[in-house]
């Protein structure tokens, strides 16, 4: 066993020593050190968080409303329950879209049934039905509605499915009930799954594909699981279209209900966020025979690899197109690396976010000469950690659903140059005088996907690390 592996194992034991014996035993299963050649990262995942520890996970409602359904821009998404959940998830992830707010797009608007105590006592079905009627009067150009249920709805037993069926008949539009009460499951991951299942049951199964107006081509693809944070889906779409493919659907970032409906007619589903959209992609493969492919457009190494991997599913025209696109952006990539490599080389980073980023952004850091010394997911599953082995180096510290205490202690001991995590952790580490990038929504920057996104990613990492502010406020170990 190498020195770095043993050192990090000892670090885990040291950090766990503060816990009561039972808690330490549970948390030990979620912490490990990756050893080269192993089939997985050796951590347990997708298990309920320990009561009393500070977890950064979201709930099932967050997974459905905040991630999968919320960015569908031409639908109205009702937060059915108290106002707080909807307010918290309102326009927080910067899912960019094209359209006129209140006319054909509704992503930056907040719709809630605003549950009060009397609604908990007497039920909210009638209130929900009235709300849908009012929304149809106020925003008649919406193309559909989803009902995103919050915790009280599941507890009191509101029949949102009956309300949705009745509203569908009355309006002639799709009204989709989503049973994503926050208490379901152990994290927001179940919310993704529930949302995927409602796409299957309430959109695909209720759409007559033969009646859809759609002219097929051999090069039709869909971008699945890109939420267009800061324009990510746009920068990815540019590359796919430049290589000769036709992107007929992208969801849910800047996506529409119609795009969702025609997706079963594409030739290949391109999945960016595996964790949130693998369920519906697998369903389309089983029912419609559409293959799916997970790709990674973070950093030039993975972009080129992914473009070639995608092209292999098509003919020589697309293969030649992929090589042409890679060559076309080589000069731009070289210029970025020439500028930023000397400024970022050998800088160390620790990552902790959700979804795909704890593994997908690792090669982008490597492209900049940086070293990832720790990474982990808020709500990853075992298959996420297996995929992570393809990205991380021997000796990397792995932490699942890391607690606030653990993460802070790991950072203090490993002393990274940069922490790349979520908004809940941002100010803790900045107050420690430690450079930080908020990787949940790109710290109000972006896009980070594609070649254009890599230029912004490199600039932002340099701006975080080499900002002269850190000469005034140093981390404790640099004073």
Short mmCIF file of C-alpha atoms in Angstrom, two decimals:
data_model
loop_
_atom_site.label_atom_id
_atom_site.label_comp_id
_atom_site.label_asym_id
_atom_site.label_seq_id
_atom_site.Cartn_x
_atom_site.Cartn_y
_atom_site.Cartn_z
CA UNK A 1 0.00 0.00 0.00
CA UNK A 2 1.45 3.35 -1.07
CA UNK A 3 2.20 6.10 1.42
CA UNK A 4 -0.60 8.39 0.16
CA UNK A 5 -3.20 5.62 0.50
CA UNK A 6 -2.13 4.82 4.05
CA UNK A 7 -1.93 8.49 5.00
CA UNK A 8 -5.48 9.10 3.79
CA UNK A 9 -6.76 5.97 5.53
CA UNK A 10 -5.20 7.24 8.76
CA UNK A 11 -6.82 10.62 8.14
CA UNK A 12 -10.25 8.99 7.85
CA UNK A 13 -9.73 7.20 11.18
CA UNK A 14 -8.59 10.43 12.82
CA UNK A 15 -11.66 12.34 11.58
CA UNK A 16 -14.06 9.56 12.63
CA UNK A 17 -12.60 9.38 16.13
CA UNK A 18 -14.71 12.33 17.32
CA UNK A 19 -18.01 10.52 16.62
CA UNK A 20 -19.88 8.18 18.98
CA UNK A 21 -18.96 4.57 18.21
CA UNK A 22 -22.21 3.75 16.39
CA UNK A 23 -22.06 6.86 14.19
CA UNK A 24 -18.37 6.32 13.40
CA UNK A 25 -19.10 2.75 12.32
CA UNK A 26 -21.82 3.94 9.95
CA UNK A 27 -19.83 6.81 8.50
CA UNK A 28 -16.72 4.67 8.01
CA UNK A 29 -18.53 2.80 5.22
CA UNK A 30 -18.94 6.06 3.28
CA UNK A 31 -15.27 7.08 3.33
CA UNK A 32 -12.38 5.45 1.48
CA UNK A 33 -9.24 5.96 -0.57
CA UNK A 34 -9.22 4.92 -4.22
CA UNK A 35 -6.62 2.33 -5.14
CA UNK A 36 -5.66 1.92 -8.77
CA UNK A 37 -7.03 -1.24 -10.36
CA UNK A 38 -10.01 -1.54 -8.04
CA UNK A 39 -13.44 -1.94 -9.67
CA UNK A 40 -15.06 0.69 -7.48
CA UNK A 41 -14.27 3.38 -4.93
CA UNK A 42 -15.15 1.14 -2.00
CA UNK A 43 -17.77 3.39 -0.42
CA UNK A 44 -21.38 2.78 0.50
CA UNK A 45 -23.87 5.20 -1.04
CA UNK A 46 -27.56 6.08 -1.44
CA UNK A 47 -28.16 5.39 2.27
CA UNK A 48 -30.11 7.59 4.69
CA UNK A 49 -28.00 10.32 6.29
CA UNK A 50 -27.25 10.02 10.01
CA UNK A 51 -29.58 12.17 12.14
CA UNK A 52 -27.78 15.10 13.71
CA UNK A 53 -24.98 15.45 11.15
CA UNK A 54 -24.84 18.36 8.72
CA UNK A 55 -25.70 16.91 5.30
CA UNK A 56 -25.83 18.92 2.06
CA UNK A 57 -28.31 16.66 0.31
CA UNK A 58 -31.53 17.88 -1.25
CA UNK A 59 -34.92 16.14 -1.04
CA UNK A 60 -37.08 14.30 -3.58
CA UNK A 61 -38.96 17.53 -4.35
CA UNK A 62 -35.65 19.22 -5.17
CA UNK A 63 -34.75 16.37 -7.51
CA UNK A 64 -38.00 16.64 -9.44
CA UNK A 65 -38.90 20.32 -9.39
CA UNK A 66 -35.43 21.78 -9.10
CA UNK A 67 -33.71 19.47 -11.56
CA UNK A 68 -35.76 17.37 -13.97
CA UNK A 69 -39.09 19.12 -14.49
CA UNK A 70 -38.40 22.71 -13.43
CA UNK A 71 -36.31 23.78 -16.45
CA UNK A 72 -38.97 22.66 -19.00
CA UNK A 73 -39.66 26.19 -20.06
CA UNK A 74 -43.09 26.16 -21.72
CA UNK A 75 -44.85 24.42 -18.84
CA UNK A 76 -46.06 25.86 -15.56
CA UNK A 77 -44.66 23.98 -12.56
CA UNK A 78 -46.82 24.29 -9.47
CA UNK A 79 -45.16 23.83 -6.10
CA UNK A 80 -48.10 22.22 -4.33
CA UNK A 81 -47.66 22.87 -0.63
CA UNK A 82 -46.33 25.65 1.63
CA UNK A 83 -44.63 28.58 -0.06
CA UNK A 84 -41.12 27.92 1.31
CA UNK A 85 -40.13 24.93 -0.84
CA UNK A 86 -41.14 26.64 -4.06
CA UNK A 87 -39.41 29.84 -3.03
CA UNK A 88 -36.21 28.00 -2.22
CA UNK A 89 -36.20 26.23 -5.61
CA UNK A 90 -37.23 29.32 -7.53
CA UNK A 91 -34.82 30.25 -10.30
CA UNK A 92 -31.82 29.12 -8.25
CA UNK A 93 -29.85 27.11 -10.81
CA UNK A 94 -29.59 29.60 -13.68
CA UNK A 95 -31.19 27.26 -16.24
CA UNK A 96 -30.95 29.64 -19.20
CA UNK A 97 -33.74 29.63 -21.76
CA UNK A 98 -34.92 31.54 -24.81
CA UNK A 99 -38.42 32.98 -24.72
CA UNK A 100 -40.67 35.64 -23.27
CA UNK A 101 -41.42 35.17 -19.59
CA UNK A 102 -45.14 34.78 -18.88
CA UNK A 103 -45.95 34.23 -22.56
CA UNK A 104 -44.18 31.12 -23.81
CA UNK A 105 -41.68 30.53 -21.00
CA UNK A 106 -42.25 30.32 -17.26
CA UNK A 107 -38.97 29.15 -15.71
CA UNK A 108 -38.27 32.30 -13.72
CA UNK A 109 -41.80 32.53 -12.33
CA UNK A 110 -42.93 31.01 -9.05
CA UNK A 111 -46.28 29.22 -8.83
CA UNK A 112 -47.44 27.78 -5.51
CA UNK A 113 -50.67 26.66 -3.85
CA UNK A 114 -49.38 28.38 -0.69
CA UNK A 115 -50.66 25.78 1.78
CA UNK A 116 -51.98 27.09 5.08
CA UNK A 117 -53.00 25.22 8.23
CA UNK A 118 -56.61 24.95 7.06
CA UNK A 119 -55.46 23.24 3.86
CA UNK A 120 -53.61 20.62 5.89
CA UNK A 121 -56.76 20.02 7.92
CA UNK A 122 -59.32 20.00 5.13
CA UNK A 123 -57.20 18.96 2.14
CA UNK A 124 -55.92 20.93 -0.82
CA UNK A 125 -57.52 19.21 -3.84
CA UNK A 126 -60.13 21.92 -4.42
CA UNK A 127 -57.56 24.66 -3.97
CA UNK A 128 -55.26 22.95 -6.50
CA UNK A 129 -58.08 22.59 -9.05
CA UNK A 130 -58.97 26.28 -8.65
CA UNK A 131 -55.31 27.24 -9.02
CA UNK A 132 -55.05 25.38 -12.32
CA UNK A 133 -58.20 27.12 -13.60
CA UNK A 134 -56.79 30.52 -12.64
CA UNK A 135 -53.46 29.75 -14.32
CA UNK A 136 -55.24 28.88 -17.54
CA UNK A 137 -56.96 32.26 -17.45
CA UNK A 138 -53.80 34.19 -16.59
CA UNK A 139 -51.35 32.30 -18.83
CA UNK A 140 -53.35 30.69 -21.65
CA UNK A 141 -50.26 30.11 -23.82
CA UNK A 142 -48.71 27.59 -21.45
CA UNK A 143 -48.32 24.17 -23.04
CA UNK A 144 -48.91 22.12 -19.90
CA UNK A 145 -48.70 22.00 -16.13
CA UNK A 146 -46.89 19.84 -13.59
CA UNK A 147 -47.94 19.44 -9.97
CA UNK A 148 -44.82 19.14 -7.81
CA UNK A 149 -46.05 17.84 -4.47
CA UNK A 150 -44.38 18.86 -1.21
CA UNK A 151 -44.30 16.90 2.07
CA UNK A 152 -47.77 17.78 3.45
CA UNK A 153 -49.45 16.46 0.30
CA UNK A 154 -48.25 12.93 0.88
CA UNK A 155 -49.01 13.12 4.58
CA UNK A 156 -52.66 14.19 4.20
CA UNK A 157 -53.32 12.11 1.07
CA UNK A 158 -54.38 14.70 -1.53
CA UNK A 159 -55.42 12.95 -4.75
CA UNK A 160 -53.33 15.00 -7.18
CA UNK A 161 -53.72 12.33 -9.87
CA UNK A 162 -57.51 12.80 -9.93
CA UNK A 163 -57.09 16.57 -10.10
CA UNK A 164 -54.60 16.17 -12.96
CA UNK A 165 -56.90 13.90 -14.99
CA UNK A 166 -59.87 16.24 -14.56
CA UNK A 167 -57.76 19.31 -15.43
CA UNK A 168 -56.38 17.55 -18.52
CA UNK A 169 -59.92 16.96 -19.80
CA UNK A 170 -60.98 20.53 -19.06
CA UNK A 171 -57.94 22.26 -20.55
CA UNK A 172 -56.96 19.84 -23.29
CA UNK A 173 -53.35 20.11 -22.09
CA UNK A 174 -51.07 17.73 -20.27
CA UNK A 175 -51.31 18.11 -16.51
CA UNK A 176 -48.70 15.89 -14.87
CA UNK A 177 -48.93 14.94 -11.15
CA UNK A 178 -45.52 14.29 -9.61
CA UNK A 179 -45.45 12.49 -6.25
CA UNK A 180 -42.13 14.00 -5.19
CA UNK A 181 -42.85 14.73 -1.53
CA UNK A 182 -39.58 15.67 0.09
CA UNK A 183 -39.61 12.89 2.68
CA UNK A 184 -39.49 10.17 0.00
CA UNK A 185 -36.21 8.33 -0.34
CA UNK A 186 -32.88 9.30 1.19
CA UNK A 187 -31.97 12.26 -1.04
CA UNK A 188 -33.00 14.17 -4.12
CA UNK A 189 -31.96 11.18 -6.23
CA UNK A 190 -35.34 9.50 -5.75
CA UNK A 191 -36.94 12.73 -6.97
CA UNK A 192 -35.07 12.31 -10.26
CA UNK A 193 -36.38 8.76 -10.54
CA UNK A 194 -39.96 9.76 -9.71
CA UNK A 195 -39.82 12.59 -12.25
CA UNK A 196 -38.46 10.22 -14.92
CA UNK A 197 -41.31 7.82 -14.21
CA UNK A 198 -43.89 10.59 -14.68
CA UNK A 199 -42.32 11.47 -18.04
CA UNK A 200 -42.78 7.81 -18.96
CA UNK A 201 -46.36 7.46 -17.65
CA UNK A 202 -47.88 10.89 -18.29
CA UNK A 203 -46.00 12.10 -21.39
CA UNK A 204 -44.69 9.18 -23.44
CA UNK A 205 -47.55 6.77 -22.71
CA UNK A 206 -50.17 9.44 -23.43
CA UNK A 207 -48.58 10.63 -26.70
CA UNK A 208 -49.56 9.07 -30.04
CA UNK A 209 -46.18 9.03 -31.79
CA UNK A 210 -47.79 8.31 -35.18
CA UNK A 211 -49.69 11.60 -35.04
CA UNK A 212 -46.67 13.76 -34.22
CA UNK A 213 -45.47 16.01 -37.04
CA UNK A 214 -41.86 14.95 -37.33
CA UNK A 215 -39.59 14.44 -40.34
CA UNK A 216 -36.91 11.97 -39.35
CA UNK A 217 -33.26 12.01 -40.50
CA UNK A 218 -30.46 9.48 -39.88
CA UNK A 219 -28.67 12.01 -37.66
CA UNK A 220 -31.34 12.87 -35.09
CA UNK A 221 -30.12 12.95 -31.48
CA UNK A 222 -31.42 14.22 -28.16
CA UNK A 223 -29.42 15.83 -25.35
CA UNK A 224 -30.74 14.35 -22.11
CA UNK A 225 -29.78 15.55 -18.62
CA UNK A 226 -28.21 18.88 -19.54
CA UNK A 227 -29.81 21.66 -17.54
CA UNK A 228 -28.27 24.55 -19.49
CA UNK A 229 -26.67 26.07 -16.40
CA UNK A 230 -25.12 29.28 -17.64
CA UNK A 231 -25.76 28.10 -21.22
CA UNK A 232 -24.12 24.64 -21.03
CA UNK A 233 -26.55 22.93 -23.41
CA UNK A 234 -26.06 25.64 -26.01
CA UNK A 235 -22.27 25.27 -26.01
CA UNK A 236 -22.64 21.48 -26.27
CA UNK A 237 -25.26 21.69 -29.00
CA UNK A 238 -22.96 23.85 -31.13
CA UNK A 239 -20.38 21.05 -31.32
CA UNK A 240 -22.91 18.32 -32.09
CA UNK A 241 -24.47 20.34 -34.88
CA UNK A 242 -21.09 21.38 -36.28
CA UNK A 243 -20.16 17.70 -36.64
CA UNK A 244 -23.32 17.08 -38.66
CA UNK A 245 -25.87 15.80 -36.15
CA UNK A 246 -29.38 17.21 -35.75
CA UNK A 247 -30.30 17.96 -32.14
CA UNK A 248 -34.09 17.66 -32.13
CA UNK A 249 -34.56 17.70 -28.36
CA UNK A 250 -32.69 18.89 -25.29
CA UNK A 251 -34.17 18.52 -21.86
CA UNK A 252 -34.65 19.71 -19.52
CA UNK A 253 -32.49 22.86 -19.87
CA UNK A 254 -34.14 25.24 -22.40
CA UNK A 255 -36.40 22.28 -23.20
CA UNK A 256 -40.06 22.13 -24.20
CA UNK A 257 -42.85 19.62 -23.77
CA UNK A 258 -42.94 19.06 -27.53
CA UNK A 259 -39.23 18.20 -27.59
CA UNK A 260 -39.88 15.70 -24.82
CA UNK A 261 -42.71 14.13 -26.83
CA UNK A 262 -40.63 13.64 -30.00
CA UNK A 263 -37.58 12.21 -28.21
CA UNK A 264 -38.72 8.58 -28.77
CA UNK A 265 -38.17 9.21 -32.49
CA UNK A 266 -34.44 10.06 -32.31
CA UNK A 267 -31.62 7.72 -33.28
CA UNK A 268 -29.46 8.21 -30.18
CA UNK A 269 -29.94 9.70 -26.72
CA UNK A 270 -26.87 11.55 -25.44
CA UNK A 271 -26.91 11.55 -21.65
CA UNK A 272 -24.84 14.14 -19.81
CA UNK A 273 -26.14 13.78 -16.25
CA UNK A 274 -26.35 10.02 -15.83
CA UNK A 275 -27.61 10.19 -12.25
CA UNK A 276 -30.74 12.21 -13.04
CA UNK A 277 -31.75 10.82 -16.44
CA UNK A 278 -30.47 7.26 -16.82
CA UNK A 279 -33.90 5.90 -15.83
CA UNK A 280 -35.84 7.43 -18.73
CA UNK A 281 -32.96 6.71 -21.13
CA UNK A 282 -33.06 3.03 -20.20
CA UNK A 283 -36.84 3.02 -20.64
CA UNK A 284 -36.57 4.50 -24.15
CA UNK A 285 -33.99 1.87 -25.03
CA UNK A 286 -36.25 -0.95 -23.81
CA UNK A 287 -39.53 0.35 -25.28
CA UNK A 288 -38.48 2.26 -28.40
CA UNK A 289 -35.11 0.65 -29.17
CA UNK A 290 -33.20 3.94 -28.85
CA UNK A 291 -29.62 3.41 -27.65
CA UNK A 292 -28.14 5.88 -25.19
CA UNK A 293 -24.61 7.06 -24.55
CA UNK A 294 -23.12 8.90 -21.60
CA UNK A 295 -20.74 11.63 -22.72
CA UNK A 296 -18.55 14.28 -21.07
CA UNK A 297 -17.98 17.75 -22.51
CA UNK A 298 -15.82 19.11 -19.65
CA UNK A 299 -12.30 19.91 -20.87
CA UNK A 300 -10.68 19.32 -24.29
CA UNK A 301 -9.48 15.78 -23.53
CA UNK A 302 -12.95 14.46 -22.74
CA UNK A 303 -14.62 16.60 -25.39
CA UNK A 304 -12.49 15.03 -28.14
CA UNK A 305 -12.96 11.56 -26.67
CA UNK A 306 -16.73 12.03 -26.45
CA UNK A 307 -17.09 13.47 -29.95
CA UNK A 308 -15.27 10.46 -31.40
CA UNK A 309 -17.31 8.05 -29.25
CA UNK A 310 -20.56 9.65 -30.45
CA UNK A 311 -19.37 9.65 -34.07
CA UNK A 312 -18.71 5.90 -33.89
CA UNK A 313 -22.49 5.40 -33.69
CA UNK A 314 -22.92 7.01 -37.11
CA UNK A 315 -21.45 6.91 -40.61
CA UNK A 316 -18.22 8.31 -42.09
CA UNK A 317 -19.81 11.72 -42.64
CA UNK A 318 -20.24 12.20 -38.88
CA UNK A 319 -16.84 10.66 -38.09
CA UNK A 320 -15.18 13.13 -40.45
CA UNK A 321 -17.29 15.89 -38.90
CA UNK A 322 -16.04 15.00 -35.43
CA UNK A 323 -12.40 15.21 -36.51
CA UNK A 324 -13.09 18.49 -38.27
CA UNK A 325 -14.63 19.99 -35.10
CA UNK A 326 -11.72 18.80 -32.93
CA UNK A 327 -9.20 20.30 -35.36
CA UNK A 328 -11.22 23.50 -35.65
CA UNK A 329 -10.95 24.22 -31.91
CA UNK A 330 -7.35 23.06 -31.42
CA UNK A 331 -5.84 26.52 -31.80
CA UNK A 332 -8.31 27.94 -29.27
CA UNK A 333 -7.50 25.14 -26.83
CA UNK A 334 -3.75 25.62 -27.28
CA UNK A 335 -4.09 29.34 -26.56
CA UNK A 336 -6.06 28.65 -23.35
CA UNK A 337 -3.51 26.13 -22.12
CA UNK A 338 -0.58 28.38 -22.99
CA UNK A 339 -2.12 31.16 -20.91
CA UNK A 340 -3.39 29.22 -17.89
CA UNK A 341 -1.21 26.11 -17.50
CA UNK A 342 1.74 28.04 -16.02
CA UNK A 343 -0.62 29.74 -13.55
CA UNK A 344 -2.51 26.62 -12.46
CA UNK A 345 -0.08 23.73 -12.84
CA UNK A 346 0.21 21.44 -9.78
CA UNK A 347 -2.49 23.31 -7.86
CA UNK A 348 -4.58 20.86 -5.82
CA UNK A 349 -8.37 20.75 -5.63
CA UNK A 350 -11.02 18.96 -3.58
CA UNK A 351 -14.50 18.47 -5.09
CA UNK A 352 -17.86 17.76 -3.48
CA UNK A 353 -21.07 18.25 -5.44
CA UNK A 354 -24.02 16.23 -6.72
CA UNK A 355 -24.98 14.68 -10.04
CA UNK A 356 -22.16 14.04 -12.51
CA UNK A 357 -19.67 16.74 -11.58
CA UNK A 358 -17.56 14.93 -8.94
CA UNK A 359 -16.20 12.82 -11.80
CA UNK A 360 -16.96 14.72 -15.01
CA UNK A 361 -15.06 17.90 -14.11
CA UNK A 362 -11.97 16.00 -12.95
CA UNK A 363 -10.42 15.74 -16.48
CA UNK A 364 -10.97 19.47 -17.02
CA UNK A 365 -8.85 20.16 -13.94
CA UNK A 366 -6.26 17.68 -15.25
CA UNK A 367 -6.21 19.52 -18.59
CA UNK A 368 -5.18 22.64 -16.65
CA UNK A 369 -2.38 20.76 -14.91
CA UNK A 370 -4.22 20.67 -11.59
CA UNK A 371 -4.47 17.67 -9.24
CA UNK A 372 -7.72 16.38 -7.74
CA UNK A 373 -6.92 14.98 -4.29
CA UNK A 374 -10.46 14.36 -3.05
CA UNK A 375 -13.94 13.96 -4.54
CA UNK A 376 -17.39 12.75 -3.58
CA UNK A 377 -21.12 12.95 -4.26
CA UNK A 378 -23.96 14.34 -2.22
CA UNK A 379 -26.42 11.75 -3.53
CA UNK A 380 -24.44 9.35 -5.73
CA UNK A 381 -25.22 5.64 -6.17
CA UNK A 382 -22.82 2.72 -6.42
CA UNK A 383 -22.77 2.95 -10.22
CA UNK A 384 -21.64 6.59 -9.96
CA UNK A 385 -18.67 5.55 -7.84
CA UNK A 386 -17.80 2.75 -10.27
CA UNK A 387 -17.74 5.31 -13.07
CA UNK A 388 -15.57 7.58 -10.92
CA UNK A 389 -12.73 5.03 -11.01
CA UNK A 390 -12.20 5.95 -14.67
CA UNK A 391 -11.43 9.54 -13.71
CA UNK A 392 -9.50 9.73 -10.44
CA UNK A 393 -5.89 8.96 -9.60
CA UNK A 394 -4.49 6.41 -7.18
CA UNK A 395 -4.72 7.65 -3.60
CA UNK A 396 -7.63 10.05 -4.14
CA UNK A 397 -9.75 10.53 -1.02
CA UNK A 398 -13.39 9.49 -1.68
CA UNK A 399 -16.26 10.68 0.52
CA UNK A 400 -19.98 9.96 0.11
CA UNK A 401 -22.61 12.30 1.60
CA UNK A 402 -19.75 13.91 3.51
CA UNK A 403 -20.82 15.78 6.63
CA UNK A 404 -19.96 19.41 7.22
CA UNK A 405 -17.54 18.43 9.97
CA UNK A 406 -15.80 15.73 7.90
CA UNK A 407 -15.35 17.92 4.85
CA UNK A 408 -13.92 20.77 6.88
CA UNK A 409 -11.48 18.44 8.66
CA UNK A 410 -10.39 16.77 5.40
CA UNK A 411 -9.70 20.18 3.90
CA UNK A 412 -7.72 21.32 6.96
CA UNK A 413 -5.53 18.20 6.83
CA UNK A 414 -5.03 17.87 3.03
CA UNK A 415 -4.66 21.66 2.53
CA UNK A 416 -5.92 21.93 -1.08
CA UNK A 417 -5.30 25.10 -3.06
CA UNK A 418 -8.95 25.19 -4.16
CA UNK A 419 -12.28 23.75 -3.00
CA UNK A 420 -14.93 23.17 -5.68
CA UNK A 421 -18.25 22.48 -4.01
CA UNK A 422 -21.81 23.77 -3.51
CA UNK A 423 -23.27 27.00 -2.25
CA UNK A 424 -23.79 25.65 1.30
CA UNK A 425 -20.02 25.20 1.69
CA UNK A 426 -18.86 28.33 -0.13
CA UNK A 427 -18.72 30.79 2.72
CA UNK A 428 -17.29 28.35 5.26
CA UNK A 429 -14.15 27.91 3.20
CA UNK A 430 -13.91 31.49 1.99
CA UNK A 431 -13.94 32.59 5.64
CA UNK A 432 -11.00 30.25 6.12
CA UNK A 433 -9.21 32.26 3.45
CA UNK A 434 -9.39 29.36 1.00
CA UNK A 435 -10.07 29.90 -2.75
CA UNK A 436 -13.45 28.41 -3.67
CA UNK A 437 -15.55 27.84 -6.78
CA UNK A 438 -19.23 27.12 -6.38
CA UNK A 439 -19.76 24.19 -8.75
CA UNK A 440 -23.49 23.79 -8.26
CA UNK A 441 -24.35 26.55 -10.72
CA UNK A 442 -20.86 27.66 -11.81
CA UNK A 443 -20.68 30.48 -9.26
CA UNK A 444 -22.86 32.71 -11.45
CA UNK A 445 -20.59 32.17 -14.45
CA UNK A 446 -20.58 29.61 -17.28
CA UNK A 447 -21.08 27.85 -19.49
CA UNK A 448 -18.46 25.22 -18.62
CA UNK A 449 -19.42 22.61 -21.23
CA UNK A 450 -17.76 22.45 -24.65
CA UNK A 451 -14.69 24.21 -25.98
CA UNK A 452 -16.15 27.66 -25.38
CA UNK A 453 -17.07 26.59 -21.86
CA UNK A 454 -13.54 25.35 -21.17
CA UNK A 455 -12.20 28.85 -21.86
CA UNK A 456 -14.54 30.22 -19.17
CA UNK A 457 -13.75 27.34 -16.80
CA UNK A 458 -9.99 28.01 -17.08
CA UNK A 459 -10.47 31.74 -16.56
CA UNK A 460 -12.66 31.17 -13.49
CA UNK A 461 -10.21 28.75 -11.85
CA UNK A 462 -7.37 31.21 -12.43
CA UNK A 463 -9.50 34.07 -11.11
CA UNK A 464 -10.30 32.08 -7.96
CA UNK A 465 -6.76 30.91 -7.26
CA UNK A 466 -4.70 33.89 -8.31
CA UNK A 467 -6.92 36.68 -7.08
CA UNK A 468 -4.77 39.19 -5.13
CA UNK A 469 -7.39 39.14 -2.36
CA UNK A 470 -5.78 35.97 -1.01
CA UNK A 471 -2.62 37.95 -0.23
CA UNK A 472 -4.71 39.82 2.32
CA UNK A 473 -6.71 36.90 3.75
CA UNK A 474 -4.62 33.73 3.94
CA UNK A 475 -5.58 30.21 4.93
CA UNK A 476 -4.31 29.31 8.44
CA UNK A 477 -1.64 26.98 7.04
CA UNK A 478 -0.18 29.75 4.84
CA UNK A 479 0.10 32.44 7.48
#
